[in-house]
Structures are given as C-alpha cells and as structure tokens.
Amino acid sequence: MQKVGVLALQGDVSEHVSVLKKAAQESGIEIDVVEVRTCRELSSLDALIIPGGESTTLSLLMEREGMFEEVKKIRKIFGTCAGAIMLAKKVRGAEEGQKFLGLVDIEVSRNAYGPQTESFEAEIESGIGRLKAVFIRAPVIERVWGDAKVLAEFAGKPVAVEERVEGKSFLAITFHPEINGETKFHEHFLRM
Ligand code: GLN
C-alpha cells in the first residue's frame, strides 16, 4: 500500500485529499492518505503532493519547518501550480530569498498568464486523455530539457510535465485538477 502525503501547510489540501481518494478508488489502487504538516511526517511517505496556493508562502513555511532536505528524499512528488513552481529547477519572477526544491528540468515564469482576474478554464488534450483544466494565476512552463517529458500543452506551452530520473518520479502541472474533481492526473501519479 502506497502512503501518500498531501503537504498541508497552505493551499487546496482537502480538495487534493478527496480527488486522490477518488482516483485511488476508481483505479483500484490501495493508498493511505495523510495530511503532512511537520518534517517528521515526511520520512515515512512513498509519495507527496504539493498543492497550489502561493509559492512564496510555501517556500517560507517549508523553510520554517526545515522540510527542504527531507522532501528532496521522497521518491515520487506531484506538484500542482505553486507546487510545480516549487519543483522547477529554474524560476523567473521569484521573490528575493524564495527557495525551491529544484528537482524537475523545467523553467517556469510565475504569474505569466496574468493576475487572478485572468484566471481561466480550458479543454486540454493530454497524453492521458482530454480534460478540463483550471488555471489560477498559473506559471507558464517556458522551457523543458533533460529527462522531462511534456504530457500536455495549452496555447503552445507545456502545462503538464513528468520526469523519471534515478529511480525517482516527478509530475508537475500548472493547473488545478482538485478544483473540478479531475482525477486523471492523480491516477497517473499513483501509477507512476
Ligand atoms: N501565482 C502563484 C505563485 O507564484 C501560484 C498560483 C497557484 O498556485 N494557483 O506561487
């Protein structure tokens, strides 16, 4: 049984927990889901979801909890929106002192689709099916290199990327599947 943590410092935590449970149930995969608030809870996880929210706040709170090194040891991580920013190796528009995990071969531009009022929904075609994606002050993935593989694009830019390297698997998407109850990417993550 996979033990999957949802980082519960900030953002759409309960929504991720429900979509994750729904994805597991629909695909017949047994999981144990835990909301993670302290560094101690990270070491027993097989996988971690970093929800969207605000990457500057996530950075501060993860640092306050001393989590950076422990998170980097987790073998499977799924970051959505701000979570994807945390996973990126290069970030444009970072605040001074903002820290990132730097695990995925992508360069992102924070807030590059515009402010909150420019948030939008779009039908996207992805390597794992067609789905409706909700973008909220999303980052744009400007560049992908190395072992990172694009799973979906919107308006000519990648919006979902996966990377499998040295026995680790990462999934980074710039939209919010937890908001409209979209299970495809959570299911894909569980199978990775
Ligand atoms: N704009 C936010 C950031 O830079 C991300 C927004 C989101 O997660 N919906 O962190």
mmCIF file of C-alpha atoms and ligand atoms in Angstrom:
data_model
loop_
_atom_site.group_PDB
_atom_site.id
_atom_site.type_symbol
_atom_site.label_atom_id
_atom_site.label_comp_id
_atom_site.label_asym_id
_atom_site.label_seq_id
_atom_site.Cartn_x
_atom_site.Cartn_y
_atom_site.Cartn_z
ATOM 1 C CA MET A 1 0.000 0.000 0.000
ATOM 2 C CA GLN A 2 1.332 3.419 -1.009
ATOM 3 C CA LYS A 3 1.450 6.022 1.717
ATOM 4 C CA VAL A 4 0.731 9.341 0.028
ATOM 5 C CA GLY A 5 1.142 12.647 1.833
ATOM 6 C CA VAL A 6 -0.514 15.927 0.916
ATOM 7 C CA LEU A 7 1.569 18.854 2.084
ATOM 8 C CA ALA A 8 -0.877 20.714 4.295
ATOM 9 C CA LEU A 9 0.922 23.969 5.007
ATOM 10 C CA GLN A 10 -1.164 26.041 2.618
ATOM 11 C CA GLY A 11 -3.458 25.772 -0.413
ATOM 12 C CA ASP A 12 -6.037 23.274 -1.654
ATOM 13 C CA VAL A 13 -5.329 20.489 0.820
ATOM 14 C CA SER A 14 -8.741 18.904 1.437
ATOM 15 C CA GLU A 15 -9.596 19.107 -2.279
ATOM 16 C CA HIS A 16 -6.427 17.164 -3.135
ATOM 17 C CA VAL A 17 -7.205 14.584 -0.471
ATOM 18 C CA SER A 18 -10.675 13.960 -1.941
ATOM 19 C CA VAL A 19 -9.512 13.784 -5.564
ATOM 20 C CA LEU A 20 -6.675 11.472 -4.547
ATOM 21 C CA LYS A 21 -9.068 9.141 -2.711
ATOM 22 C CA LYS A 22 -11.460 9.210 -5.668
ATOM 23 C CA ALA A 23 -8.617 8.445 -8.118
ATOM 24 C CA ALA A 24 -7.433 5.546 -5.954
ATOM 25 C CA GLN A 25 -10.929 4.124 -5.649
ATOM 26 C CA GLU A 26 -11.666 4.428 -9.381
ATOM 27 C CA SER A 27 -8.419 2.715 -10.312
ATOM 28 C CA GLY A 28 -8.477 0.060 -7.593
ATOM 29 C CA ILE A 29 -5.175 1.209 -6.074
ATOM 30 C CA GLU A 30 -4.928 0.956 -2.292
ATOM 31 C CA ILE A 31 -3.479 4.012 -0.612
ATOM 32 C CA ASP A 32 -3.122 5.537 2.796
ATOM 33 C CA VAL A 33 -3.516 9.341 2.605
ATOM 34 C CA VAL A 34 -2.065 11.673 5.232
ATOM 35 C CA GLU A 35 -2.021 15.452 5.572
ATOM 36 C CA VAL A 36 1.554 16.478 6.320
ATOM 37 C CA ARG A 37 2.356 19.476 8.487
ATOM 38 C CA THR A 38 5.708 18.625 10.061
ATOM 39 C CA CYS A 39 9.084 17.451 8.819
ATOM 40 C CA ARG A 40 8.869 14.306 10.947
ATOM 41 C CA GLU A 41 5.870 13.077 8.955
ATOM 42 C CA LEU A 42 7.770 13.181 5.638
ATOM 43 C CA SER A 43 10.158 10.298 6.215
ATOM 44 C CA SER A 44 7.516 7.546 6.115
ATOM 45 C CA LEU A 45 5.964 8.655 2.807
ATOM 46 C CA ASP A 46 6.134 6.850 -0.533
ATOM 47 C CA ALA A 47 4.785 9.879 -2.363
ATOM 48 C CA LEU A 48 3.934 13.531 -1.766
ATOM 49 C CA ILE A 49 1.560 16.039 -3.349
ATOM 50 C CA ILE A 50 2.455 19.727 -3.132
ATOM 51 C CA PRO A 51 -0.774 21.672 -3.716
ATOM 52 C CA GLY A 52 -1.200 25.007 -5.441
ATOM 53 C CA GLY A 53 -1.506 28.160 -3.401
ATOM 54 C CA GLU A 54 1.306 30.641 -3.226
ATOM 55 C CA SER A 55 4.885 29.530 -3.796
ATOM 56 C CA THR A 56 6.384 32.415 -1.772
ATOM 57 C CA THR A 57 4.351 31.297 1.257
ATOM 58 C CA LEU A 58 5.096 27.623 0.626
ATOM 59 C CA SER A 59 8.792 28.448 0.470
ATOM 60 C CA LEU A 60 8.656 30.326 3.779
ATOM 61 C CA LEU A 61 6.617 27.678 5.583
ATOM 62 C CA MET A 62 8.685 24.771 4.281
ATOM 63 C CA GLU A 63 11.796 26.544 5.404
ATOM 64 C CA ARG A 64 10.292 27.309 8.828
ATOM 65 C CA GLU A 65 9.525 23.598 9.228
ATOM 66 C CA GLY A 66 13.014 22.677 7.953
ATOM 67 C CA MET A 67 11.466 20.466 5.264
ATOM 68 C CA PHE A 68 13.530 21.091 2.140
ATOM 69 C CA GLU A 69 16.082 18.292 2.514
ATOM 70 C CA GLU A 70 13.533 15.718 3.681
ATOM 71 C CA VAL A 71 11.150 16.494 0.802
ATOM 72 C CA LYS A 72 14.007 16.041 -1.681
ATOM 73 C CA LYS A 73 14.443 12.443 -0.449
ATOM 74 C CA ILE A 74 10.876 11.450 -1.410
ATOM 75 C CA ARG A 75 10.846 9.199 -4.461
ATOM 76 C CA LYS A 76 7.627 10.409 -6.017
ATOM 77 C CA ILE A 77 6.322 14.002 -5.956
ATOM 78 C CA PHE A 78 3.371 15.675 -7.683
ATOM 79 C CA GLY A 79 3.294 19.487 -7.702
ATOM 80 C CA THR A 80 0.295 21.477 -8.936
ATOM 81 C CA CYS A 81 0.601 25.185 -9.810
ATOM 82 C CA ALA A 82 2.589 26.687 -6.899
ATOM 83 C CA GLY A 83 3.678 23.087 -6.203
ATOM 84 C CA ALA A 84 5.024 22.864 -9.771
ATOM 85 C CA ILE A 85 6.940 26.112 -9.173
ATOM 86 C CA MET A 86 8.494 24.519 -6.073
ATOM 87 C CA LEU A 87 9.645 21.548 -8.201
ATOM 88 C CA ALA A 88 11.197 23.615 -11.016
ATOM 89 C CA LYS A 89 14.951 23.906 -11.493
ATOM 90 C CA LYS A 90 14.617 27.469 -12.832
ATOM 91 C CA VAL A 91 12.090 30.104 -11.782
ATOM 92 C CA ARG A 92 11.547 33.540 -13.331
ATOM 93 C CA GLY A 93 9.884 36.163 -11.167
ATOM 94 C CA ALA A 94 10.939 34.639 -7.853
ATOM 95 C CA GLU A 95 10.833 36.870 -4.764
ATOM 96 C CA GLU A 96 14.119 37.664 -3.085
ATOM 97 C CA GLY A 97 15.149 34.783 -0.837
ATOM 98 C CA GLN A 98 12.461 32.468 -2.211
ATOM 99 C CA LYS A 99 13.669 28.850 -2.194
ATOM 100 C CA PHE A 100 12.766 25.968 -4.499
ATOM 101 C CA LEU A 101 13.277 22.212 -4.487
ATOM 102 C CA GLY A 102 14.897 22.322 -7.959
ATOM 103 C CA LEU A 103 14.058 18.735 -8.914
ATOM 104 C CA VAL A 104 12.459 18.945 -12.365
ATOM 105 C CA ASP A 105 14.104 20.055 -15.617
ATOM 106 C CA ILE A 106 11.707 22.919 -16.334
ATOM 107 C CA GLU A 107 11.926 26.695 -16.323
ATOM 108 C CA VAL A 108 8.751 28.442 -15.147
ATOM 109 C CA SER A 109 7.625 32.067 -15.186
ATOM 110 C CA ARG A 110 5.493 32.918 -12.155
ATOM 111 C CA ASN A 111 2.101 34.552 -12.860
ATOM 112 C CA ALA A 112 2.873 34.718 -16.581
ATOM 113 C CA TYR A 113 -0.734 34.134 -17.714
ATOM 114 C CA GLY A 114 -1.706 37.329 -15.870
ATOM 115 C CA PRO A 115 -3.238 38.252 -12.493
ATOM 116 C CA GLN A 116 -6.038 36.480 -10.582
ATOM 117 C CA THR A 117 -8.684 38.146 -12.796
ATOM 118 C CA GLU A 118 -7.145 36.467 -15.837
ATOM 119 C CA SER A 119 -7.720 33.011 -14.384
ATOM 120 C CA PHE A 120 -9.344 30.675 -16.917
ATOM 121 C CA GLU A 121 -10.570 27.203 -17.776
ATOM 122 C CA ALA A 122 -9.525 25.341 -20.900
ATOM 123 C CA GLU A 123 -10.113 21.978 -22.552
ATOM 124 C CA ILE A 124 -6.749 20.355 -22.984
ATOM 125 C CA GLU A 125 -5.572 17.246 -24.767
ATOM 126 C CA SER A 126 -3.029 15.307 -22.769
ATOM 127 C CA GLY A 127 -1.059 12.088 -23.073
ATOM 128 C CA ILE A 128 -3.530 10.615 -20.573
ATOM 129 C CA GLY A 129 -6.770 11.890 -22.120
ATOM 130 C CA ARG A 130 -8.814 15.022 -22.715
ATOM 131 C CA LEU A 131 -9.762 17.089 -19.693
ATOM 132 C CA LYS A 132 -10.906 20.475 -18.448
ATOM 133 C CA ALA A 133 -8.083 22.388 -16.748
ATOM 134 C CA VAL A 134 -8.496 25.300 -14.334
ATOM 135 C CA PHE A 135 -5.653 27.840 -14.363
ATOM 136 C CA ILE A 136 -5.404 30.299 -11.448
ATOM 137 C CA ARG A 137 -2.533 32.778 -11.559
ATOM 138 C CA ALA A 138 -0.649 29.919 -13.100
ATOM 139 C CA PRO A 139 3.014 29.838 -14.022
ATOM 140 C CA VAL A 140 3.988 29.318 -17.662
ATOM 141 C CA ILE A 141 6.422 26.483 -18.342
ATOM 142 C CA GLU A 142 8.860 28.260 -20.645
ATOM 143 C CA ARG A 143 11.373 25.513 -21.212
ATOM 144 C CA VAL A 144 11.749 21.773 -20.718
ATOM 145 C CA TRP A 145 15.016 19.858 -21.020
ATOM 146 C CA GLY A 146 16.862 16.705 -19.945
ATOM 147 C CA ASP A 147 14.624 13.821 -18.868
ATOM 148 C CA ALA A 148 11.493 15.942 -18.515
ATOM 149 C CA LYS A 149 8.686 14.860 -20.843
ATOM 150 C CA VAL A 150 5.698 17.024 -21.838
ATOM 151 C CA LEU A 151 2.320 15.360 -21.158
ATOM 152 C CA ALA A 152 0.057 18.247 -22.150
ATOM 153 C CA GLU A 153 0.243 21.650 -23.793
ATOM 154 C CA PHE A 154 -2.030 24.641 -23.925
ATOM 155 C CA ALA A 155 -1.562 27.568 -26.331
ATOM 156 C CA GLY A 156 1.805 26.220 -27.414
ATOM 157 C CA LYS A 157 3.261 25.903 -23.906
ATOM 158 C CA PRO A 158 3.642 22.777 -21.775
ATOM 159 C CA VAL A 159 1.168 22.622 -18.868
ATOM 160 C CA ALA A 160 1.987 19.116 -17.611
ATOM 161 C CA VAL A 161 5.425 17.546 -17.429
ATOM 162 C CA GLU A 162 6.720 14.322 -15.939
ATOM 163 C CA GLU A 163 10.269 13.297 -15.208
ATOM 164 C CA ARG A 164 11.628 9.932 -14.158
ATOM 165 C CA VAL A 165 15.230 10.023 -13.125
ATOM 166 C CA GLU A 166 17.454 7.874 -10.910
ATOM 167 C CA GLY A 167 14.537 5.865 -9.565
ATOM 168 C CA LYS A 168 12.532 8.979 -8.773
ATOM 169 C CA SER A 169 9.349 10.199 -10.450
ATOM 170 C CA PHE A 170 8.042 13.723 -10.612
ATOM 171 C CA LEU A 171 4.876 15.214 -12.043
ATOM 172 C CA ALA A 172 4.448 18.977 -12.420
ATOM 173 C CA ILE A 173 1.272 20.581 -13.748
ATOM 174 C CA THR A 174 0.340 24.260 -13.856
ATOM 175 C CA PHE A 175 -3.440 23.873 -13.383
ATOM 176 C CA HIS A 176 -5.704 22.754 -10.517
ATOM 177 C CA PRO A 177 -7.333 19.328 -11.085
ATOM 178 C CA GLU A 178 -8.503 19.272 -7.458
ATOM 179 C CA ILE A 179 -10.850 22.207 -8.098
ATOM 180 C CA ASN A 180 -13.050 20.491 -10.675
ATOM 181 C CA GLY A 181 -12.570 16.998 -9.293
ATOM 182 C CA GLU A 182 -10.480 15.858 -12.290
ATOM 183 C CA THR A 183 -8.886 12.535 -11.333
ATOM 184 C CA LYS A 184 -6.764 11.661 -14.403
ATOM 185 C CA PHE A 185 -3.505 13.214 -13.217
ATOM 186 C CA HIS A 186 -3.861 11.908 -9.653
ATOM 187 C CA GLU A 187 -4.453 8.439 -11.069
ATOM 188 C CA HIS A 188 -1.444 8.814 -13.361
ATOM 189 C CA PHE A 189 0.626 9.890 -10.348
ATOM 190 C CA LEU A 190 -0.450 6.853 -8.324
ATOM 191 C CA ARG A 191 0.596 4.586 -11.198
ATOM 192 C CA MET A 192 3.981 6.247 -11.689
HETATM 193 N N1 GLN B 1 0.965 32.530 -8.561
HETATM 194 C C1 GLN B 1 1.215 31.582 -7.525
HETATM 195 C C2 GLN B 1 2.697 31.506 -7.204
HETATM 196 O O1 GLN B 1 3.523 32.061 -7.753
HETATM 197 C C3 GLN B 1 0.700 30.216 -7.886
HETATM 198 C C4 GLN B 1 -0.797 30.234 -8.006
HETATM 199 C C5 GLN B 1 -1.471 28.928 -7.734
HETATM 200 O O2 GLN B 1 -0.904 28.009 -7.160
HETATM 201 N N2 GLN B 1 -2.713 28.891 -8.101
HETATM 202 O O3 GLN B 1 3.077 30.830 -6.352
#
